[in-house]
PDB file of C-alpha atoms in Angstrom:
ATOM      1  CA  UNK A   1     -14.167 -17.474  74.721  1.00  0.00           C
ATOM      2  CA  UNK A   2     -13.163 -17.664  78.832  1.00  0.00           C
ATOM      3  CA  UNK A   3     -15.087 -14.451  79.246  1.00  0.00           C
ATOM      4  CA  UNK A   4     -18.340 -15.771  77.901  1.00  0.00           C
ATOM      5  CA  UNK A   5     -17.316 -14.036  73.605  1.00  0.00           C
ATOM      6  CA  UNK A   6     -17.530 -16.882  71.292  1.00  0.00           C
ATOM      7  CA  UNK A   7     -18.319 -14.675  68.121  1.00  0.00           C
ATOM      8  CA  UNK A   8     -17.122 -16.959  65.736  1.00  0.00           C
ATOM      9  CA  UNK A   9     -15.560 -13.661  63.871  1.00  0.00           C
ATOM     10  CA  UNK A  10     -13.826 -12.604  65.706  1.00  0.00           C
ATOM     11  CA  UNK A  11     -12.156 -15.932  66.900  1.00  0.00           C
ATOM     12  CA  UNK A  12     -11.159 -15.722  63.393  1.00  0.00           C
ATOM     13  CA  UNK A  13      -9.980 -13.051  62.388  1.00  0.00           C
ATOM     14  CA  UNK A  14      -5.959 -13.279  63.588  1.00  0.00           C
ATOM     15  CA  UNK A  15      -6.573 -15.794  60.546  1.00  0.00           C
ATOM     16  CA  UNK A  16      -7.790 -13.462  58.156  1.00  0.00           C
ATOM     17  CA  UNK A  17      -5.371 -10.438  58.280  1.00  0.00           C
ATOM     18  CA  UNK A  18      -1.996 -10.086  57.071  1.00  0.00           C
ATOM     19  CA  UNK A  19       0.339 -10.239  60.156  1.00  0.00           C
ATOM     20  CA  UNK A  20       0.849 -13.941  61.186  1.00  0.00           C
ATOM     21  CA  UNK A  21      -1.616 -15.324  64.648  1.00  0.00           C
ATOM     22  CA  UNK A  22       0.975 -17.318  65.571  1.00  0.00           C
ATOM     23  CA  UNK A  23       2.298 -14.528  68.518  1.00  0.00           C
ATOM     24  CA  UNK A  24      -1.332 -13.810  68.480  1.00  0.00           C
ATOM     25  CA  UNK A  25      -2.532 -16.799  69.779  1.00  0.00           C
ATOM     26  CA  UNK A  26       0.397 -17.088  72.452  1.00  0.00           C
ATOM     27  CA  UNK A  27      -0.527 -13.833  73.911  1.00  0.00           C
ATOM     28  CA  UNK A  28      -4.284 -14.835  74.182  1.00  0.00           C
ATOM     29  CA  UNK A  29      -3.039 -17.884  76.533  1.00  0.00           C
ATOM     30  CA  UNK A  30      -0.889 -15.117  78.039  1.00  0.00           C
ATOM     31  CA  UNK A  31      -3.568 -12.803  78.585  1.00  0.00           C
ATOM     32  CA  UNK A  32      -6.471 -15.899  79.413  1.00  0.00           C
ATOM     33  CA  UNK A  33      -4.593 -15.667  82.803  1.00  0.00           C
ATOM     34  CA  UNK A  34      -4.687 -12.193  83.367  1.00  0.00           C
ATOM     35  CA  UNK A  35      -5.555  -9.317  81.407  1.00  0.00           C
ATOM     36  CA  UNK A  36      -2.685  -6.754  81.640  1.00  0.00           C
ATOM     37  CA  UNK A  37      -0.446  -5.927  78.224  1.00  0.00           C
ATOM     38  CA  UNK A  38       2.529  -6.163  80.747  1.00  0.00           C
ATOM     39  CA  UNK A  39       2.000  -9.871  81.195  1.00  0.00           C
ATOM     40  CA  UNK A  40       1.662 -10.002  76.962  1.00  0.00           C
ATOM     41  CA  UNK A  41       5.052  -8.041  76.385  1.00  0.00           C
ATOM     42  CA  UNK A  42       6.896 -10.519  78.938  1.00  0.00           C
ATOM     43  CA  UNK A  43       5.812 -12.933  75.466  1.00  0.00           C
ATOM     44  CA  UNK A  44       9.135 -11.108  74.039  1.00  0.00           C
ATOM     45  CA  UNK A  45      11.556 -12.146  76.624  1.00  0.00           C
ATOM     46  CA  UNK A  46      12.092 -15.635  76.213  1.00  0.00           C
ATOM     47  CA  UNK A  47      12.727 -15.717  72.520  1.00  0.00           C
ATOM     48  CA  UNK A  48      14.659 -12.979  73.629  1.00  0.00           C
ATOM     49  CA  UNK A  49      16.581 -15.106  75.448  1.00  0.00           C
ATOM     50  CA  UNK A  50      16.229 -18.463  72.809  1.00  0.00           C
ATOM     51  CA  UNK A  51      17.994 -16.108  69.696  1.00  0.00           C
ATOM     52  CA  UNK A  52      20.721 -16.092  71.674  1.00  0.00           C
ATOM     53  CA  UNK A  53      20.847 -19.903  72.220  1.00  0.00           C
ATOM     54  CA  UNK A  54      20.306 -20.308  68.845  1.00  0.00           C
ATOM     55  CA  UNK A  55      22.709 -17.762  67.862  1.00  0.00           C
ATOM     56  CA  UNK A  56      25.497 -19.992  69.658  1.00  0.00           C
ATOM     57  CA  UNK A  57      24.228 -23.122  68.245  1.00  0.00           C
ATOM     58  CA  UNK A  58      24.587 -21.629  64.563  1.00  0.00           C
ATOM     59  CA  UNK A  59      28.091 -20.026  65.595  1.00  0.00           C
ATOM     60  CA  UNK A  60      28.983 -23.736  66.342  1.00  0.00           C
ATOM     61  CA  UNK A  61      27.229 -25.704  63.953  1.00  0.00           C
ATOM     62  CA  UNK A  62      28.967 -23.535  60.766  1.00  0.00           C
ATOM     63  CA  UNK A  63      32.683 -22.972  62.745  1.00  0.00           C
ATOM     64  CA  UNK A  64      32.948 -26.053  65.212  1.00  0.00           C
ATOM     65  CA  UNK A  65      34.086 -23.863  67.135  1.00  0.00           C
ATOM     66  CA  UNK A  66      33.233 -22.898  71.072  1.00  0.00           C
ATOM     67  CA  UNK A  67      34.798 -19.674  71.550  1.00  0.00           C
ATOM     68  CA  UNK A  68      33.471 -18.149  68.522  1.00  0.00           C
ATOM     69  CA  UNK A  69      29.975 -19.487  69.087  1.00  0.00           C
ATOM     70  CA  UNK A  70      29.847 -17.465  72.376  1.00  0.00           C
ATOM     71  CA  UNK A  71      31.518 -14.483  70.678  1.00  0.00           C
ATOM     72  CA  UNK A  72      29.068 -13.821  68.078  1.00  0.00           C
ATOM     73  CA  UNK A  73      26.250 -14.713  70.433  1.00  0.00           C
ATOM     74  CA  UNK A  74      27.252 -12.208  72.887  1.00  0.00           C
ATOM     75  CA  UNK A  75      28.225  -9.969  69.677  1.00  0.00           C
ATOM     76  CA  UNK A  76      24.338 -10.626  68.851  1.00  0.00           C
ATOM     77  CA  UNK A  77      22.569 -10.114  72.393  1.00  0.00           C
ATOM     78  CA  UNK A  78      24.256  -6.265  72.125  1.00  0.00           C
ATOM     79  CA  UNK A  79      22.531  -5.265  68.523  1.00  0.00           C
ATOM     80  CA  UNK A  80      20.486  -2.172  68.941  1.00  0.00           C
ATOM     81  CA  UNK A  81      17.220  -4.319  67.398  1.00  0.00           C
ATOM     82  CA  UNK A  82      17.781  -6.909  69.594  1.00  0.00           C
ATOM     83  CA  UNK A  83      17.926  -6.136  73.001  1.00  0.00           C
ATOM     84  CA  UNK A  84      15.424  -2.893  72.300  1.00  0.00           C
ATOM     85  CA  UNK A  85      12.735  -4.885  70.668  1.00  0.00           C
ATOM     86  CA  UNK A  86      12.955  -7.468  73.075  1.00  0.00           C
ATOM     87  CA  UNK A  87      11.431  -5.399  75.766  1.00  0.00           C
ATOM     88  CA  UNK A  88       8.634  -3.884  73.451  1.00  0.00           C
ATOM     89  CA  UNK A  89       4.990  -5.971  71.941  1.00  0.00           C
ATOM     90  CA  UNK A  90       6.147  -6.979  68.435  1.00  0.00           C
ATOM     91  CA  UNK A  91       6.979 -10.096  65.725  1.00  0.00           C
ATOM     92  CA  UNK A  92      10.538  -9.294  65.496  1.00  0.00           C
ATOM     93  CA  UNK A  93      12.175 -10.869  68.122  1.00  0.00           C
ATOM     94  CA  UNK A  94      10.156 -13.344  67.891  1.00  0.00           C
ATOM     95  CA  UNK A  95      10.733 -13.666  64.319  1.00  0.00           C
ATOM     96  CA  UNK A  96      14.733 -13.310  64.755  1.00  0.00           C
ATOM     97  CA  UNK A  97      14.207 -16.631  66.798  1.00  0.00           C
ATOM     98  CA  UNK A  98      12.413 -18.618  64.224  1.00  0.00           C
ATOM     99  CA  UNK A  99      14.491 -17.623  61.898  1.00  0.00           C
ATOM    100  CA  UNK A 100      17.687 -18.682  63.511  1.00  0.00           C
ATOM    101  CA  UNK A 101      15.908 -21.890  64.413  1.00  0.00           C
ATOM    102  CA  UNK A 102      15.381 -22.347  60.202  1.00  0.00           C
ATOM    103  CA  UNK A 103      18.849 -21.846  59.711  1.00  0.00           C
ATOM    104  CA  UNK A 104      19.813 -23.835  62.240  1.00  0.00           C
ATOM    105  CA  UNK A 105      17.635 -27.197  60.942  1.00  0.00           C
ATOM    106  CA  UNK A 106      18.298 -26.676  57.183  1.00  0.00           C
ATOM    107  CA  UNK A 107      22.736 -26.671  57.866  1.00  0.00           C
ATOM    108  CA  UNK A 108      21.739 -29.594  60.482  1.00  0.00           C
ATOM    109  CA  UNK A 109      19.637 -31.363  57.280  1.00  0.00           C
ATOM    110  CA  UNK A 110      23.010 -31.564  55.344  1.00  0.00           C
ATOM    111  CA  UNK A 111      20.766 -29.329  52.864  1.00  0.00           C
ATOM    112  CA  UNK A 112      17.933 -32.108  52.957  1.00  0.00           C
ATOM    113  CA  UNK A 113      19.886 -34.786  53.083  1.00  0.00           C
ATOM    114  CA  UNK A 114      18.872 -36.116  56.871  1.00  0.00           C
ATOM    115  CA  UNK A 115      15.183 -36.303  56.611  1.00  0.00           C
ATOM    116  CA  UNK A 116      14.371 -35.840  60.547  1.00  0.00           C
ATOM    117  CA  UNK A 117      16.878 -31.694  60.761  1.00  0.00           C
ATOM    118  CA  UNK A 118      15.069 -31.613  56.873  1.00  0.00           C
ATOM    119  CA  UNK A 119      11.459 -31.714  58.600  1.00  0.00           C
ATOM    120  CA  UNK A 120      12.226 -29.967  60.733  1.00  0.00           C
ATOM    121  CA  UNK A 121      13.834 -27.096  58.872  1.00  0.00           C
ATOM    122  CA  UNK A 122      10.196 -27.233  56.856  1.00  0.00           C
ATOM    123  CA  UNK A 123       8.247 -26.999  60.474  1.00  0.00           C
ATOM    124  CA  UNK A 124       9.667 -23.961  61.251  1.00  0.00           C
ATOM    125  CA  UNK A 125       9.746 -22.142  58.605  1.00  0.00           C
ATOM    126  CA  UNK A 126       6.210 -22.809  58.277  1.00  0.00           C
ATOM    127  CA  UNK A 127       6.400 -21.083  61.676  1.00  0.00           C
ATOM    128  CA  UNK A 128       8.757 -18.210  60.948  1.00  0.00           C
ATOM    129  CA  UNK A 129       5.527 -17.438  58.056  1.00  0.00           C
ATOM    130  CA  UNK A 130       2.992 -17.593  60.725  1.00  0.00           C
ATOM    131  CA  UNK A 131       4.848 -15.689  63.181  1.00  0.00           C
ATOM    132  CA  UNK A 132       5.615 -12.624  60.637  1.00  0.00           C
ATOM    133  CA  UNK A 133       5.261 -13.271  57.058  1.00  0.00           C
ATOM    134  CA  UNK A 134       8.007 -10.844  55.525  1.00  0.00           C
ATOM    135  CA  UNK A 135       9.852 -14.093  57.351  1.00  0.00           C
ATOM    136  CA  UNK A 136      10.110 -16.268  54.287  1.00  0.00           C
ATOM    137  CA  UNK A 137      11.484 -13.738  52.270  1.00  0.00           C
ATOM    138  CA  UNK A 138      14.551 -13.930  54.381  1.00  0.00           C
ATOM    139  CA  UNK A 139      15.201 -17.217  53.894  1.00  0.00           C
ATOM    140  CA  UNK A 140      13.777 -17.857  50.401  1.00  0.00           C
ATOM    141  CA  UNK A 141      17.479 -17.554  48.933  1.00  0.00           C
ATOM    142  CA  UNK A 142      18.935 -19.979  51.498  1.00  0.00           C
ATOM    143  CA  UNK A 143      16.447 -22.282  50.546  1.00  0.00           C
ATOM    144  CA  UNK A 144      16.019 -21.849  47.336  1.00  0.00           C
ATOM    145  CA  UNK A 145      20.083 -22.436  47.200  1.00  0.00           C
ATOM    146  CA  UNK A 146      19.380 -25.682  49.227  1.00  0.00           C
ATOM    147  CA  UNK A 147      17.057 -27.269  46.768  1.00  0.00           C
ATOM    148  CA  UNK A 148      19.026 -26.139  43.814  1.00  0.00           C
ATOM    149  CA  UNK A 149      22.060 -28.744  45.017  1.00  0.00           C
ATOM    150  CA  UNK A 150      18.407 -30.787  46.154  1.00  0.00           C
ATOM    151  CA  UNK A 151      18.069 -31.442  42.112  1.00  0.00           C
ATOM    152  CA  UNK A 152      21.362 -34.024  41.897  1.00  0.00           C
ATOM    153  CA  UNK A 153      19.397 -36.526  45.170  1.00  0.00           C
ATOM    154  CA  UNK A 154      16.541 -38.153  44.811  1.00  0.00           C
ATOM    155  CA  UNK A 155      16.593 -38.924  48.492  1.00  0.00           C
ATOM    156  CA  UNK A 156      16.873 -34.887  49.066  1.00  0.00           C
ATOM    157  CA  UNK A 157      13.782 -34.290  46.718  1.00  0.00           C
ATOM    158  CA  UNK A 158      11.419 -36.355  48.420  1.00  0.00           C
ATOM    159  CA  UNK A 159      12.961 -35.023  51.938  1.00  0.00           C
ATOM    160  CA  UNK A 160      11.715 -31.432  50.713  1.00  0.00           C
ATOM    161  CA  UNK A 161       8.675 -32.870  49.767  1.00  0.00           C
ATOM    162  CA  UNK A 162       7.894 -34.419  53.529  1.00  0.00           C
ATOM    163  CA  UNK A 163       9.068 -31.433  55.221  1.00  0.00           C
ATOM    164  CA  UNK A 164       6.221 -29.229  52.397  1.00  0.00           C
ATOM    165  CA  UNK A 165       3.921 -32.295  53.041  1.00  0.00           C
ATOM    166  CA  UNK A 166       4.432 -31.567  57.615  1.00  0.00           C
ATOM    167  CA  UNK A 167       4.453 -28.057  57.312  1.00  0.00           C
ATOM    168  CA  UNK A 168       2.538 -26.652  54.379  1.00  0.00           C
ATOM    169  CA  UNK A 169      -1.419 -26.962  56.033  1.00  0.00           C
ATOM    170  CA  UNK A 170       0.337 -25.300  59.362  1.00  0.00           C
ATOM    171  CA  UNK A 171       1.112 -22.216  56.494  1.00  0.00           C
ATOM    172  CA  UNK A 172      -1.777 -22.598  54.361  1.00  0.00           C
ATOM    173  CA  UNK A 173      -4.319 -22.302  56.915  1.00  0.00           C
ATOM    174  CA  UNK A 174      -3.432 -18.683  56.882  1.00  0.00           C
ATOM    175  CA  UNK A 175      -1.733 -17.788  54.291  1.00  0.00           C
ATOM    176  CA  UNK A 176      -5.149 -18.862  51.588  1.00  0.00           C
ATOM    177  CA  UNK A 177      -7.664 -16.359  53.554  1.00  0.00           C
ATOM    178  CA  UNK A 178      -5.383 -13.665  54.304  1.00  0.00           C
ATOM    179  CA  UNK A 179      -3.771 -13.335  50.696  1.00  0.00           C
ATOM    180  CA  UNK A 180      -5.484 -10.230  49.337  1.00  0.00           C
ATOM    181  CA  UNK A 181      -5.111  -8.657  52.791  1.00  0.00           C
ATOM    182  CA  UNK A 182      -1.391  -9.663  52.721  1.00  0.00           C
ATOM    183  CA  UNK A 183      -1.212  -7.838  49.211  1.00  0.00           C
ATOM    184  CA  UNK A 184      -3.157  -4.982  50.027  1.00  0.00           C
ATOM    185  CA  UNK A 185      -0.653  -4.713  53.272  1.00  0.00           C
ATOM    186  CA  UNK A 186       2.769  -5.446  51.232  1.00  0.00           C
ATOM    187  CA  UNK A 187       1.814  -2.611  48.375  1.00  0.00           C
ATOM    188  CA  UNK A 188       1.968  -0.107  51.706  1.00  0.00           C
ATOM    189  CA  UNK A 189       4.396  -1.516  53.617  1.00  0.00           C
ATOM    190  CA  UNK A 190       7.398  -0.687  50.044  1.00  0.00           C
ATOM    191  CA  UNK A 191       6.960   2.692  49.495  1.00  0.00           C
ATOM    192  CA  UNK A 192       9.100   4.471  50.768  1.00  0.00           C
ATOM    193  CA  UNK A 193       7.657   8.037  53.131  1.00  0.00           C
ATOM    194  CA  UNK A 194       7.601  10.988  50.908  1.00  0.00           C
ATOM    195  CA  UNK A 195       9.808  13.337  53.174  1.00  0.00           C
ATOM    196  CA  UNK A 196      11.994  11.592  54.779  1.00  0.00           C
ATOM    197  CA  UNK A 197      13.398   8.702  53.018  1.00  0.00           C
ATOM    198  CA  UNK A 198      15.209   8.800  49.532  1.00  0.00           C
ATOM    199  CA  UNK A 199      13.841   7.072  46.836  1.00  0.00           C
ATOM    200  CA  UNK A 200      16.867   7.322  43.377  1.00  0.00           C
ATOM    201  CA  UNK A 201      18.657   4.584  44.466  1.00  0.00           C
ATOM    202  CA  UNK A 202      21.706   5.574  42.676  1.00  0.00           C
ATOM    203  CA  UNK A 203      21.899   8.914  44.702  1.00  0.00           C
ATOM    204  CA  UNK A 204      24.145   8.737  47.228  1.00  0.00           C
ATOM    205  CA  UNK A 205      21.983  10.552  49.338  1.00  0.00           C
ATOM    206  CA  UNK A 206      20.023   6.985  49.480  1.00  0.00           C
ATOM    207  CA  UNK A 207      22.506   4.747  50.346  1.00  0.00           C
ATOM    208  CA  UNK A 208      24.143   7.090  53.251  1.00  0.00           C
ATOM    209  CA  UNK A 209      20.021   7.704  54.246  1.00  0.00           C
ATOM    210  CA  UNK A 210      20.038   3.767  54.863  1.00  0.00           C
ATOM    211  CA  UNK A 211      23.157   3.110  56.151  1.00  0.00           C
ATOM    212  CA  UNK A 212      22.325   5.753  58.554  1.00  0.00           C
ATOM    213  CA  UNK A 213      19.054   3.902  60.052  1.00  0.00           C
ATOM    214  CA  UNK A 214      21.157   0.519  59.752  1.00  0.00           C
ATOM    215  CA  UNK A 215      23.922   1.806  61.988  1.00  0.00           C
ATOM    216  CA  UNK A 216      21.522   4.049  64.283  1.00  0.00           C
ATOM    217  CA  UNK A 217      18.565   1.714  65.167  1.00  0.00           C
ATOM    218  CA  UNK A 218      19.463  -1.684  63.758  1.00  0.00           C
ATOM    219  CA  UNK A 219      23.429  -3.064  64.919  1.00  0.00           C
ATOM    220  CA  UNK A 220      24.726   0.125  67.023  1.00  0.00           C
ATOM    221  CA  UNK A 221      28.279   1.852  66.073  1.00  0.00           C
ATOM    222  CA  UNK A 222      30.554  -0.274  67.412  1.00  0.00           C
ATOM    223  CA  UNK A 223      29.115  -3.285  65.919  1.00  0.00           C
ATOM    224  CA  UNK A 224      28.975  -1.128  62.989  1.00  0.00           C
ATOM    225  CA  UNK A 225      33.472  -0.670  62.817  1.00  0.00           C
ATOM    226  CA  UNK A 226      33.152  -4.940  63.823  1.00  0.00           C
ATOM    227  CA  UNK A 227      31.192  -5.350  60.697  1.00  0.00           C
ATOM    228  CA  UNK A 228      33.599  -2.825  58.456  1.00  0.00           C
ATOM    229  CA  UNK A 229      36.620  -4.422  60.073  1.00  0.00           C
ATOM    230  CA  UNK A 230      35.614  -8.405  58.894  1.00  0.00           C
TER     231      UNK A 230
END
């Protein structure tokens, strides 16, 4: 729009495909300042720092121990997938930040007992999905568990309804027109590579293959050793 391109189809395109529009909206503001891909790439750096801070807050909320929280946040910052992807123009690091924020507010809400944090948990759930749809998969289990606990309390059910009322409009404005494209994307994305990826669940080579990817591309060997000890 700032450059005189007012095509309606181009403007609404991010709201009708399989990738959430949130990060592209942020990038568009940056690129409106200066058309340089390097500038857009810096968007991940604040989210990288935010994810470390949120890891600290989440650890402190769970353990009530600042030393454990600091150790956890420091350890998290050296995950290969975190510090490596923080230098790329990708959705994964912002997605991590929104997932962590959602979990933090979900726990602070005492699983939908406190209204303010319940609403914030749902808002950040919506933002997570608008960053990358797969975030819904990561948060499905904790929200389902909290929802089961809430069935025993009318007050908690009211907070769930209130939070969903605030959050759903932001999510549905993208989800409804994009549903067909999301289905196509998932149909392709869940398929293993025909040559490189094993597909037999009970085959031991399958487990070693994905363990190798987990170590080499996600957390690194040192973190894997600590993972085993834990």
